[in-house]
PDB file of C-alpha atoms in Angstrom:
ATOM      1  CA  MET A 791       0.000   0.000   0.000  1.00  0.00           C
ATOM      2  CA  ALA A 792       2.600   2.510  -1.034  1.00  0.00           C
ATOM      3  CA  GLY A 793       1.627   6.154  -0.901  1.00  0.00           C
ATOM      4  CA  LEU A 794       3.012   9.581  -1.677  1.00  0.00           C
ATOM      5  CA  ASN A 795       3.507  12.584   0.540  1.00  0.00           C
ATOM      6  CA  VAL A 796       3.577  15.742  -1.541  1.00  0.00           C
ATOM      7  CA  LEU A 797       3.086  19.411  -0.809  1.00  0.00           C
ATOM      8  CA  LEU A 798      -0.199  20.571  -2.292  1.00  0.00           C
ATOM      9  CA  THR A 799      -0.263  23.574  -4.604  1.00  0.00           C
ATOM     10  CA  PRO A 800      -3.397  25.067  -6.152  1.00  0.00           C
ATOM     11  CA  LYS A 801      -3.025  22.807  -9.192  1.00  0.00           C
ATOM     12  CA  THR A 802      -1.740  19.601  -7.660  1.00  0.00           C
ATOM     13  CA  PHE A 803      -3.500  16.809  -5.870  1.00  0.00           C
ATOM     14  CA  PRO A 804      -1.953  13.766  -4.186  1.00  0.00           C
ATOM     15  CA  PRO A 805      -3.041  10.167  -4.758  1.00  0.00           C
ATOM     16  CA  PHE A 806      -2.521   9.164  -1.116  1.00  0.00           C
ATOM     17  CA  SER A 807      -3.384   5.715   0.179  1.00  0.00           C
ATOM     18  CA  GLU A 808      -4.897   5.276   3.621  1.00  0.00           C
ATOM     19  CA  GLY A 809      -2.656   3.432   6.027  1.00  0.00           C
ATOM     20  CA  SER A 810       0.052   3.753   3.424  1.00  0.00           C
ATOM     21  CA  GLU A 811       3.343   2.043   4.086  1.00  0.00           C
ATOM     22  CA  VAL A 812       5.975   4.402   5.369  1.00  0.00           C
ATOM     23  CA  LYS A 813       8.739   3.467   2.988  1.00  0.00           C
ATOM     24  CA  LYS A 814       8.670   7.219   2.429  1.00  0.00           C
ATOM     25  CA  LYS A 815      11.678   9.451   2.834  1.00  0.00           C
ATOM     26  CA  ASN A 816      10.209  12.832   1.896  1.00  0.00           C
ATOM     27  CA  PHE A 817       7.677  13.725   4.556  1.00  0.00           C
ATOM     28  CA  ILE A 818       6.222  17.203   4.524  1.00  0.00           C
ATOM     29  CA  GLY A 819       7.916  18.885   7.445  1.00  0.00           C
ATOM     30  CA  THR A 820      11.441  19.630   8.381  1.00  0.00           C
ATOM     31  CA  ARG A 821      14.436  18.244  10.103  1.00  0.00           C
ATOM     32  CA  ASN A 822      17.572  19.814  11.444  1.00  0.00           C
ATOM     33  CA  ASN A 823      15.900  22.989  12.605  1.00  0.00           C
ATOM     34  CA  GLN A 824      14.652  24.036   9.136  1.00  0.00           C
ATOM     35  CA  GLU A 825      11.227  24.945  10.322  1.00  0.00           C
ATOM     36  CA  ILE A 826       7.844  24.982   8.619  1.00  0.00           C
ATOM     37  CA  THR A 827       5.520  27.828   9.556  1.00  0.00           C
ATOM     38  CA  MET A 828       1.867  26.852   9.895  1.00  0.00           C
ATOM     39  CA  SER A 829       0.792  30.161  11.411  1.00  0.00           C
ATOM     40  CA  SER A 830      -1.721  31.158   8.770  1.00  0.00           C
ATOM     41  CA  SER A 831      -3.895  29.466   6.196  1.00  0.00           C
ATOM     42  CA  ARG A 832      -3.689  30.439   2.555  1.00  0.00           C
ATOM     43  CA  LEU A 833      -7.490  30.644   2.717  1.00  0.00           C
ATOM     44  CA  GLY A 834      -7.434  33.031   5.660  1.00  0.00           C
ATOM     45  CA  LEU A 835      -9.155  30.394   7.808  1.00  0.00           C
ATOM     46  CA  ARG A 836      -8.308  29.393  11.345  1.00  0.00           C
ATOM     47  CA  LEU A 837      -8.153  25.652  10.795  1.00  0.00           C
ATOM     48  CA  ALA A 838      -8.334  22.752  13.228  1.00  0.00           C
ATOM     49  CA  ALA A 839      -8.760  19.007  12.852  1.00  0.00           C
ATOM     50  CA  CYS A 840     -10.281  16.177  14.846  1.00  0.00           C
ATOM     51  CA  LEU A 841      -8.994  12.610  14.607  1.00  0.00           C
ATOM     52  CA  LEU A 842     -12.212  10.942  15.699  1.00  0.00           C
ATOM     53  CA  ASN A 843     -11.672   7.380  16.961  1.00  0.00           C
ATOM     54  CA  ILE A 844     -14.704   5.093  16.699  1.00  0.00           C
ATOM     55  CA  SER A 845     -15.149   1.449  17.650  1.00  0.00           C
ATOM     56  CA  GLU A 846     -16.150   0.129  14.223  1.00  0.00           C
ATOM     57  CA  ALA A 847     -14.107  -0.949  11.207  1.00  0.00           C
ATOM     58  CA  ARG A 848     -15.682  -4.114   9.866  1.00  0.00           C
ATOM     59  CA  ARG A 849     -18.769  -2.529   8.326  1.00  0.00           C
ATOM     60  CA  LYS A 850     -17.619  -0.048   5.711  1.00  0.00           C
ATOM     61  CA  ASN A 851     -21.093   1.371   5.159  1.00  0.00           C
ATOM     62  CA  VAL A 852     -21.463   2.157   8.863  1.00  0.00           C
ATOM     63  CA  VAL A 853     -18.081   3.874   9.096  1.00  0.00           C
ATOM     64  CA  GLU A 854     -18.810   5.977   6.012  1.00  0.00           C
ATOM     65  CA  LYS A 855     -22.263   6.875   7.349  1.00  0.00           C
ATOM     66  CA  ILE A 856     -20.605   8.249  10.494  1.00  0.00           C
ATOM     67  CA  ALA A 857     -18.058  10.155   8.404  1.00  0.00           C
ATOM     68  CA  LYS A 858     -20.759  11.658   6.189  1.00  0.00           C
ATOM     69  CA  ALA A 859     -22.704  12.819   9.249  1.00  0.00           C
ATOM     70  CA  ALA A 860     -19.888  15.305   9.910  1.00  0.00           C
ATOM     71  CA  LEU A 861     -20.667  17.002   6.599  1.00  0.00           C
ATOM     72  CA  PHE A 862     -24.350  17.775   7.134  1.00  0.00           C
ATOM     73  CA  GLU A 863     -26.389  19.987   9.424  1.00  0.00           C
ATOM     74  CA  GLU A 864     -29.536  18.803  11.207  1.00  0.00           C
ATOM     75  CA  ASN A 865     -31.709  20.198   8.407  1.00  0.00           C
ATOM     76  CA  GLY A 866     -29.818  18.087   5.868  1.00  0.00           C
ATOM     77  CA  LYS A 867     -27.902  21.008   4.405  1.00  0.00           C
ATOM     78  CA  GLU A 868     -24.303  20.214   3.625  1.00  0.00           C
ATOM     79  CA  HIS A 869     -21.592  21.994   5.593  1.00  0.00           C
ATOM     80  CA  SER A 870     -19.599  24.007   3.060  1.00  0.00           C
ATOM     81  CA  GLU A 871     -16.727  24.532   5.491  1.00  0.00           C
ATOM     82  CA  ALA A 872     -16.081  20.978   6.664  1.00  0.00           C
ATOM     83  CA  THR A 873     -14.255  18.086   5.058  1.00  0.00           C
ATOM     84  CA  VAL A 874     -13.469  14.489   5.948  1.00  0.00           C
ATOM     85  CA  LEU A 875      -9.855  14.115   4.903  1.00  0.00           C
ATOM     86  CA  ASN A 876      -9.207  10.494   5.766  1.00  0.00           C
ATOM     87  CA  ILE A 877     -10.734   7.271   7.034  1.00  0.00           C
ATOM     88  CA  PHE A 878      -8.337   4.678   8.375  1.00  0.00           C
ATOM     89  CA  SER A 879      -9.988   1.412   9.410  1.00  0.00           C
ATOM     90  CA  ASP A 880      -8.370  -1.673  10.885  1.00  0.00           C
ATOM     91  CA  TYR A 881     -10.306  -4.947  10.836  1.00  0.00           C
ATOM     92  CA  ASP A 882      -8.441  -6.688  13.679  1.00  0.00           C
ATOM     93  CA  TYR A 883      -8.681  -3.650  15.941  1.00  0.00           C
ATOM     94  CA  ASN A 884     -12.282  -3.020  14.809  1.00  0.00           C
ATOM     95  CA  ARG A 885     -11.425   0.652  15.104  1.00  0.00           C
ATOM     96  CA  SER A 886     -11.484   3.547  12.663  1.00  0.00           C
ATOM     97  CA  VAL A 887      -9.896   6.976  12.764  1.00  0.00           C
ATOM     98  CA  ILE A 888     -11.841   9.647  10.876  1.00  0.00           C
ATOM     99  CA  THR A 889      -9.977  12.891  10.180  1.00  0.00           C
ATOM    100  CA  ILE A 890     -12.377  15.860  10.107  1.00  0.00           C
ATOM    101  CA  ALA A 891     -11.125  19.379   9.356  1.00  0.00           C
ATOM    102  CA  ALA A 892     -12.856  22.753   9.384  1.00  0.00           C
ATOM    103  CA  PRO A 893     -12.477  26.305  10.666  1.00  0.00           C
ATOM    104  CA  VAL A 894     -12.203  25.925  14.420  1.00  0.00           C
ATOM    105  CA  GLU A 895     -15.536  27.633  15.123  1.00  0.00           C
ATOM    106  CA  LYS A 896     -17.301  25.191  12.740  1.00  0.00           C
ATOM    107  CA  LEU A 897     -15.468  22.009  13.668  1.00  0.00           C
ATOM    108  CA  VAL A 898     -17.265  21.121  16.886  1.00  0.00           C
ATOM    109  CA  ASN A 899     -20.706  20.902  15.246  1.00  0.00           C
ATOM    110  CA  SER A 900     -19.324  18.568  12.579  1.00  0.00           C
ATOM    111  CA  VAL A 901     -17.616  16.376  15.153  1.00  0.00           C
ATOM    112  CA  LEU A 902     -20.681  16.210  17.379  1.00  0.00           C
ATOM    113  CA  ALA A 903     -22.861  15.213  14.416  1.00  0.00           C
ATOM    114  CA  ALA A 904     -20.497  12.319  13.665  1.00  0.00           C
ATOM    115  CA  CYS A 905     -20.490  11.312  17.334  1.00  0.00           C
ATOM    116  CA  VAL A 906     -24.298  11.253  17.517  1.00  0.00           C
ATOM    117  CA  GLU A 907     -24.409   9.043  14.431  1.00  0.00           C
ATOM    118  CA  ALA A 908     -21.783   6.707  15.930  1.00  0.00           C
ATOM    119  CA  PHE A 909     -23.788   6.318  19.130  1.00  0.00           C
ATOM    120  CA  GLN A 910     -26.838   5.401  17.072  1.00  0.00           C
ATOM    121  CA  VAL A 911     -25.273   2.824  14.770  1.00  0.00           C
ATOM    122  CA  ILE A 912     -22.582   1.103  16.871  1.00  0.00           C
ATOM    123  CA  ASP A 913     -23.830  -1.520  19.331  1.00  0.00           C
ATOM    124  CA  MET A 914     -21.128  -1.988  21.966  1.00  0.00           C
ATOM    125  CA  GLU A 915     -22.839  -5.097  23.319  1.00  0.00           C
ATOM    126  CA  VAL A 916     -21.741  -6.998  20.213  1.00  0.00           C
ATOM    127  CA  GLN A 917     -18.580  -5.043  19.356  1.00  0.00           C
ATOM    128  CA  GLU A 918     -15.402  -7.117  19.233  1.00  0.00           C
ATOM    129  CA  GLY A 919     -11.825  -6.066  18.568  1.00  0.00           C
ATOM    130  CA  ILE A 920      -8.333  -6.469  19.978  1.00  0.00           C
ATOM    131  CA  HIS A 921      -7.801  -2.748  20.600  1.00  0.00           C
ATOM    132  CA  PRO A 922      -8.993  -1.428  23.985  1.00  0.00           C
ATOM    133  CA  CYS A 923     -11.961   0.940  23.713  1.00  0.00           C
ATOM    134  CA  LEU A 924     -14.125   3.017  26.017  1.00  0.00           C
ATOM    135  CA  GLY A 925     -17.271   3.152  23.913  1.00  0.00           C
ATOM    136  CA  ALA A 926     -18.735   3.664  20.451  1.00  0.00           C
ATOM    137  CA  VAL A 927     -16.784   6.933  20.324  1.00  0.00           C
ATOM    138  CA  ASP A 928     -13.427   6.371  21.926  1.00  0.00           C
ATOM    139  CA  LEU A 929     -11.354   9.523  21.441  1.00  0.00           C
ATOM    140  CA  ILE A 930     -12.247  13.036  20.243  1.00  0.00           C
ATOM    141  CA  PRO A 931      -8.982  15.013  20.121  1.00  0.00           C
ATOM    142  CA  ILE A 932      -8.911  18.485  18.530  1.00  0.00           C
ATOM    143  CA  TYR A 933      -5.639  19.733  16.993  1.00  0.00           C
ATOM    144  CA  PRO A 934      -4.815  23.239  15.709  1.00  0.00           C
ATOM    145  CA  LEU A 935      -3.589  23.389  12.110  1.00  0.00           C
ATOM    146  CA  SER A 936      -3.167  27.086  11.343  1.00  0.00           C
ATOM    147  CA  GLY A 937      -4.104  30.484  12.679  1.00  0.00           C
ATOM    148  CA  VAL A 938      -5.389  29.140  15.993  1.00  0.00           C
ATOM    149  CA  GLY A 939      -3.666  27.872  19.131  1.00  0.00           C
ATOM    150  CA  VAL A 940      -4.195  24.938  21.470  1.00  0.00           C
ATOM    151  CA  LYS A 941      -5.784  27.116  24.165  1.00  0.00           C
ATOM    152  CA  GLU A 942      -8.456  28.491  21.858  1.00  0.00           C
ATOM    153  CA  CYS A 943      -9.135  25.046  20.422  1.00  0.00           C
ATOM    154  CA  GLY A 944      -9.678  23.868  23.974  1.00  0.00           C
ATOM    155  CA  MET A 945     -12.082  26.720  24.700  1.00  0.00           C
ATOM    156  CA  VAL A 946     -14.081  25.999  21.559  1.00  0.00           C
ATOM    157  CA  ALA A 947     -14.044  22.260  22.131  1.00  0.00           C
ATOM    158  CA  ARG A 948     -14.926  22.654  25.821  1.00  0.00           C
ATOM    159  CA  SER A 949     -15.100  19.128  27.240  1.00  0.00           C
ATOM    160  CA  ILE A 950     -13.787  17.400  24.135  1.00  0.00           C
ATOM    161  CA  GLY A 951     -10.149  18.300  24.649  1.00  0.00           C
ATOM    162  CA  ALA A 952      -7.382  19.838  22.562  1.00  0.00           C
ATOM    163  CA  SER A 953      -3.639  19.393  22.253  1.00  0.00           C
ATOM    164  CA  PRO A 954      -0.801  19.862  19.761  1.00  0.00           C
ATOM    165  CA  TYR A 955      -1.043  17.450  16.836  1.00  0.00           C
ATOM    166  CA  VAL A 956      -0.667  13.722  17.520  1.00  0.00           C
ATOM    167  CA  MET A 957       0.210  11.285  14.721  1.00  0.00           C
ATOM    168  CA  ASN A 958      -0.418   7.561  14.780  1.00  0.00           C
ATOM    169  CA  CYS A 959       2.382   5.439  13.369  1.00  0.00           C
ATOM    170  CA  ASN A 960       2.350   1.646  13.548  1.00  0.00           C
ATOM    171  CA  VAL A 961       5.297  -0.669  12.881  1.00  0.00           C
ATOM    172  CA  THR A 962       4.846  -4.409  12.336  1.00  0.00           C
ATOM    173  CA  ILE A 963       7.538  -6.860  13.422  1.00  0.00           C
ATOM    174  CA  ASP A 964       7.942 -10.326  11.904  1.00  0.00           C
ATOM    175  CA  SER A 965       7.086 -12.187  15.070  1.00  0.00           C
ATOM    176  CA  GLN A 966       4.145 -13.587  16.988  1.00  0.00           C
ATOM    177  CA  ASP A 967       5.868 -13.079  20.334  1.00  0.00           C
ATOM    178  CA  LEU A 968       3.741 -10.498  22.160  1.00  0.00           C
ATOM    179  CA  THR A 969       6.185 -10.367  25.082  1.00  0.00           C
ATOM    180  CA  THR A 970       8.975  -9.211  22.783  1.00  0.00           C
ATOM    181  CA  GLY A 971       6.619  -6.693  21.187  1.00  0.00           C
ATOM    182  CA  LYS A 972       5.755  -5.287  24.600  1.00  0.00           C
ATOM    183  CA  LYS A 973       9.450  -4.948  25.460  1.00  0.00           C
ATOM    184  CA  ILE A 974      10.069  -2.964  22.274  1.00  0.00           C
ATOM    185  CA  ALA A 975       7.030  -0.771  22.932  1.00  0.00           C
ATOM    186  CA  SER A 976       8.227  -0.112  26.467  1.00  0.00           C
ATOM    187  CA  SER A 977      11.720   0.806  25.265  1.00  0.00           C
ATOM    188  CA  ILE A 978      10.573   3.501  22.836  1.00  0.00           C
ATOM    189  CA  ARG A 979       8.059   5.199  25.123  1.00  0.00           C
ATOM    190  CA  GLY A 980       8.941   8.735  26.055  1.00  0.00           C
ATOM    191  CA  SER A 981       8.478   7.829  29.712  1.00  0.00           C
ATOM    192  CA  SER A 982      11.307   5.251  29.526  1.00  0.00           C
ATOM    193  CA  VAL A 983      15.000   5.892  29.984  1.00  0.00           C
ATOM    194  CA  ASP A 984      16.439   6.483  26.491  1.00  0.00           C
ATOM    195  CA  GLY A 985      12.898   6.466  25.090  1.00  0.00           C
ATOM    196  CA  LEU A 986      11.660   8.763  22.318  1.00  0.00           C
ATOM    197  CA  LYS A 987      10.178  12.003  23.598  1.00  0.00           C
ATOM    198  CA  GLY A 988       6.487  12.361  22.827  1.00  0.00           C
ATOM    199  CA  VAL A 989       5.996   8.688  21.934  1.00  0.00           C
ATOM    200  CA  GLN A 990       3.392   6.450  23.537  1.00  0.00           C
ATOM    201  CA  ALA A 991       3.411   2.814  22.415  1.00  0.00           C
ATOM    202  CA  MET A 992       1.610  -0.484  22.880  1.00  0.00           C
ATOM    203  CA  ALA A 993       2.005  -3.905  21.233  1.00  0.00           C
ATOM    204  CA  PHE A 994      -0.886  -5.895  19.787  1.00  0.00           C
ATOM    205  CA  PRO A 995      -1.321  -9.121  17.794  1.00  0.00           C
ATOM    206  CA  HIS A 996      -2.204  -8.024  14.278  1.00  0.00           C
ATOM    207  CA  ASN A 997      -2.696 -10.022  11.070  1.00  0.00           C
ATOM    208  CA  GLY A 998      -0.725 -12.940  12.487  1.00  0.00           C
ATOM    209  CA  LYS A 999       2.217 -10.733  13.529  1.00  0.00           C
ATOM    210  CA  ILE A1000       2.884  -8.161  16.250  1.00  0.00           C
ATOM    211  CA  GLU A1001       2.264  -4.473  15.665  1.00  0.00           C
ATOM    212  CA  ILE A1002       3.882  -1.721  17.695  1.00  0.00           C
ATOM    213  CA  ALA A1003       1.151   0.943  17.732  1.00  0.00           C
ATOM    214  CA  CYS A1004       2.496   4.415  18.492  1.00  0.00           C
ATOM    215  CA  ASN A1005       1.037   7.803  19.272  1.00  0.00           C
ATOM    216  CA  VAL A1006       3.572  10.450  18.239  1.00  0.00           C
ATOM    217  CA  GLU A1007       2.866  13.657  20.135  1.00  0.00           C
ATOM    218  CA  SER A1008       3.978  17.117  19.105  1.00  0.00           C
ATOM    219  CA  PHE A1009       5.565  18.936  22.024  1.00  0.00           C
ATOM    220  CA  GLU A1010       6.339  22.598  22.457  1.00  0.00           C
ATOM    221  CA  ASP A1011      10.021  23.177  21.765  1.00  0.00           C
ATOM    222  CA  GLN A1012      11.270  26.766  21.605  1.00  0.00           C
ATOM    223  CA  ASN A1013      14.863  25.716  20.939  1.00  0.00           C
ATOM    224  CA  PRO A1014      14.859  22.794  18.483  1.00  0.00           C
ATOM    225  CA  ILE A1015      18.158  20.926  18.378  1.00  0.00           C
ATOM    226  CA  GLU A1016      19.660  19.942  15.044  1.00  0.00           C
ATOM    227  CA  ASN A1017      20.225  16.320  14.007  1.00  0.00           C
ATOM    228  CA  THR A1018      17.867  14.817  16.571  1.00  0.00           C
ATOM    229  CA  GLY A1019      15.580  12.934  14.188  1.00  0.00           C
ATOM    230  CA  HIS A1020      12.741  15.354  14.911  1.00  0.00           C
ATOM    231  CA  MET A1021      10.561  17.437  12.613  1.00  0.00           C
ATOM    232  CA  THR A1022       9.461  20.918  13.642  1.00  0.00           C
ATOM    233  CA  TYR A1023       6.725  23.395  12.797  1.00  0.00           C
ATOM    234  CA  CYS A1024       5.335  26.665  14.098  1.00  0.00           C
ATOM    235  CA  ILE A1025       1.795  27.881  14.813  1.00  0.00           C
ATOM    236  CA  LEU A1026       1.203  31.444  16.009  1.00  0.00           C
ATOM    237  CA  GLY A1027       4.774  31.754  17.218  1.00  0.00           C
ATOM    238  CA  HIS A1028       4.686  28.494  19.155  1.00  0.00           C
ATOM    239  CA  HIS A1029       7.337  26.015  18.037  1.00  0.00           C
ATOM    240  CA  TYR A1030       6.575  22.302  18.091  1.00  0.00           C
ATOM    241  CA  SER A1031       8.658  19.206  17.464  1.00  0.00           C
ATOM    242  CA  TYR A1032       7.846  15.533  16.989  1.00  0.00           C
ATOM    243  CA  ILE A1033       9.881  12.445  16.242  1.00  0.00           C
ATOM    244  CA  SER A1034       9.915  11.790  12.518  1.00  0.00           C
ATOM    245  CA  PRO A1035       8.221   8.596  11.304  1.00  0.00           C
ATOM    246  CA  GLN A1036      11.518   7.525   9.752  1.00  0.00           C
ATOM    247  CA  SER A1037      13.356   7.903  13.061  1.00  0.00           C
ATOM    248  CA  LEU A1038      10.626   6.026  14.905  1.00  0.00           C
ATOM    249  CA  GLU A1039      10.740   3.223  12.363  1.00  0.00           C
ATOM    250  CA  ALA A1040      14.546   3.074  12.547  1.00  0.00           C
ATOM    251  CA  GLN A1041      14.538   2.793  16.347  1.00  0.00           C
ATOM    252  CA  ILE A1042      11.968  -0.011  16.352  1.00  0.00           C
ATOM    253  CA  LYS A1043      13.885  -1.752  13.567  1.00  0.00           C
ATOM    254  CA  LYS A1044      17.077  -1.591  15.650  1.00  0.00           C
ATOM    255  CA  LEU A1045      15.385  -2.930  18.782  1.00  0.00           C
ATOM    256  CA  ALA A1046      13.746  -5.740  16.797  1.00  0.00           C
ATOM    257  CA  HIS A1047      17.055  -6.569  15.097  1.00  0.00           C
ATOM    258  CA  ASP A1048      18.668  -6.906  18.519  1.00  0.00           C
ATOM    259  CA  GLN A1049      16.140  -9.684  19.162  1.00  0.00           C
ATOM    260  CA  GLY A1050      16.829 -11.335  15.801  1.00  0.00           C
ATOM    261  CA  ILE A1051      13.571 -10.039  14.342  1.00  0.00           C
ATOM    262  CA  ARG A1052      12.981  -7.924  11.252  1.00  0.00           C
ATOM    263  CA  THR A1053      10.302  -5.302  10.653  1.00  0.00           C
ATOM    264  CA  ILE A1054       7.910  -5.918   7.772  1.00  0.00           C
ATOM    265  CA  GLY A1055       5.851  -2.754   7.438  1.00  0.00           C
ATOM    266  CA  THR A1056       5.129   0.705   8.787  1.00  0.00           C
ATOM    267  CA  ALA A1057       1.820   2.547   8.446  1.00  0.00           C
ATOM    268  CA  LEU A1058       1.213   6.239   9.059  1.00  0.00           C
ATOM    269  CA  VAL A1059      -2.434   6.603  10.058  1.00  0.00           C
ATOM    270  CA  GLY A1060      -3.519   9.762   8.285  1.00  0.00           C
ATOM    271  CA  PHE A1061      -1.108  12.664   8.014  1.00  0.00           C
ATOM    272  CA  THR A1062       1.804  14.580   9.398  1.00  0.00           C
ATOM    273  CA  PRO A1063       0.734  18.009  10.770  1.00  0.00           C
ATOM    274  CA  GLN A1064       1.744  19.872   7.608  1.00  0.00           C
ATOM    275  CA  GLU A1065       0.060  17.325   5.348  1.00  0.00           C
ATOM    276  CA  CYS A1066      -3.152  17.663   7.334  1.00  0.00           C
ATOM    277  CA  LYS A1067      -3.092  21.448   6.986  1.00  0.00           C
ATOM    278  CA  ASP A1068      -2.338  21.313   3.250  1.00  0.00           C
ATOM    279  CA  CYS A1069      -5.039  18.729   2.543  1.00  0.00           C
ATOM    280  CA  ALA A1070      -7.587  20.668   4.607  1.00  0.00           C
ATOM    281  CA  GLU A1071      -6.847  23.858   2.680  1.00  0.00           C
ATOM    282  CA  TYR A1072      -7.121  22.074  -0.657  1.00  0.00           C
ATOM    283  CA  ALA A1073     -10.364  20.288   0.238  1.00  0.00           C
ATOM    284  CA  LEU A1074     -12.046  23.417   1.596  1.00  0.00           C
ATOM    285  CA  ARG A1075     -10.893  25.570  -1.300  1.00  0.00           C
ATOM    286  CA  GLU A1076     -12.249  23.047  -3.801  1.00  0.00           C
ATOM    287  CA  LYS A1077     -15.302  22.323  -1.616  1.00  0.00           C
ATOM    288  CA  ILE A1078     -14.562  18.596  -1.419  1.00  0.00           C
ATOM    289  CA  GLY A1079     -16.424  17.299   1.618  1.00  0.00           C
ATOM    290  CA  GLU A1080     -15.667  13.625   0.993  1.00  0.00           C
ATOM    291  CA  PHE A1081     -11.976  14.185   0.419  1.00  0.00           C
ATOM    292  CA  TRP A1082     -11.108  10.678   1.556  1.00  0.00           C
ATOM    293  CA  ARG A1083     -12.725   9.281  -1.585  1.00  0.00           C
ATOM    294  CA  LYS A1084     -10.531  11.458  -3.790  1.00  0.00           C
ATOM    295  CA  ARG A1085      -7.439  10.035  -2.120  1.00  0.00           C
ATOM    296  CA  GLU A1086      -8.175   6.625  -3.611  1.00  0.00           C
ATOM    297  CA  GLY A1087      -7.861   5.172  -0.133  1.00  0.00           C
ATOM    298  CA  ILE A1088      -7.946   1.497   0.732  1.00  0.00           C
ATOM    299  CA  PHE A1089     -10.472   0.345   3.313  1.00  0.00           C
ATOM    300  CA  MET A1090      -8.615  -2.261   5.346  1.00  0.00           C
TER     301      MET A1090
END
């Protein structure tokens, strides 16, 4: 499932693939202190995104119904300032991540509409999956993309919650040994000695192998250090860093190799922060609500 990461211009459009394998070496972003500024949108919008986590992946029609709910008001009128950028669904986990983007003042209504639909169509009494979950709607994080900060996102979102952007990056090792997978996950966590700052990780059985599932958090970093394997960006004068997917993959590969195990695939769930901003701008400018369809994504 190879995919491309390209910077969008007014006349270009990327054929991304959902859950695409991260054999990619040209992520949108920067390393070595060459910073990307995400302070303002080319559309003049104050953009934010929600990576809505729902406890359904095995019924494509249900997942898409929830995604579409984010694009319509109660009266059935389509939101002109909201777009669903991505749907990533995993059968074994029975979990989907729906990326919804809109101007921050419009985003909450879209997210709440999707949540209401999820509550109506997902029956948790029969739901099964290997990924832990809290309910039909599991996580509702709001992330600033441009022209708006974390604090304001939090005020708009109220009880939903906001933070700097968090990526999901999963690396599969060629093993069925869950204990070894858990050791690798523990070693790379930011809370561990010599771990990777901003990384949270767990190990799960997945498609007959073990997957190291990682949350990669952006953290405020006013003095980025060169040659650290991090990518950096700036929103409203606030500087953020996060471990690059390549560096994360390399560290897991090294730890697996030390155990005599190879890695066999890496999937970036959705986007890097800059990709998310660029795709949101493109989709809103072109009024593409169901942007995920245009990406020629693969429903796993």
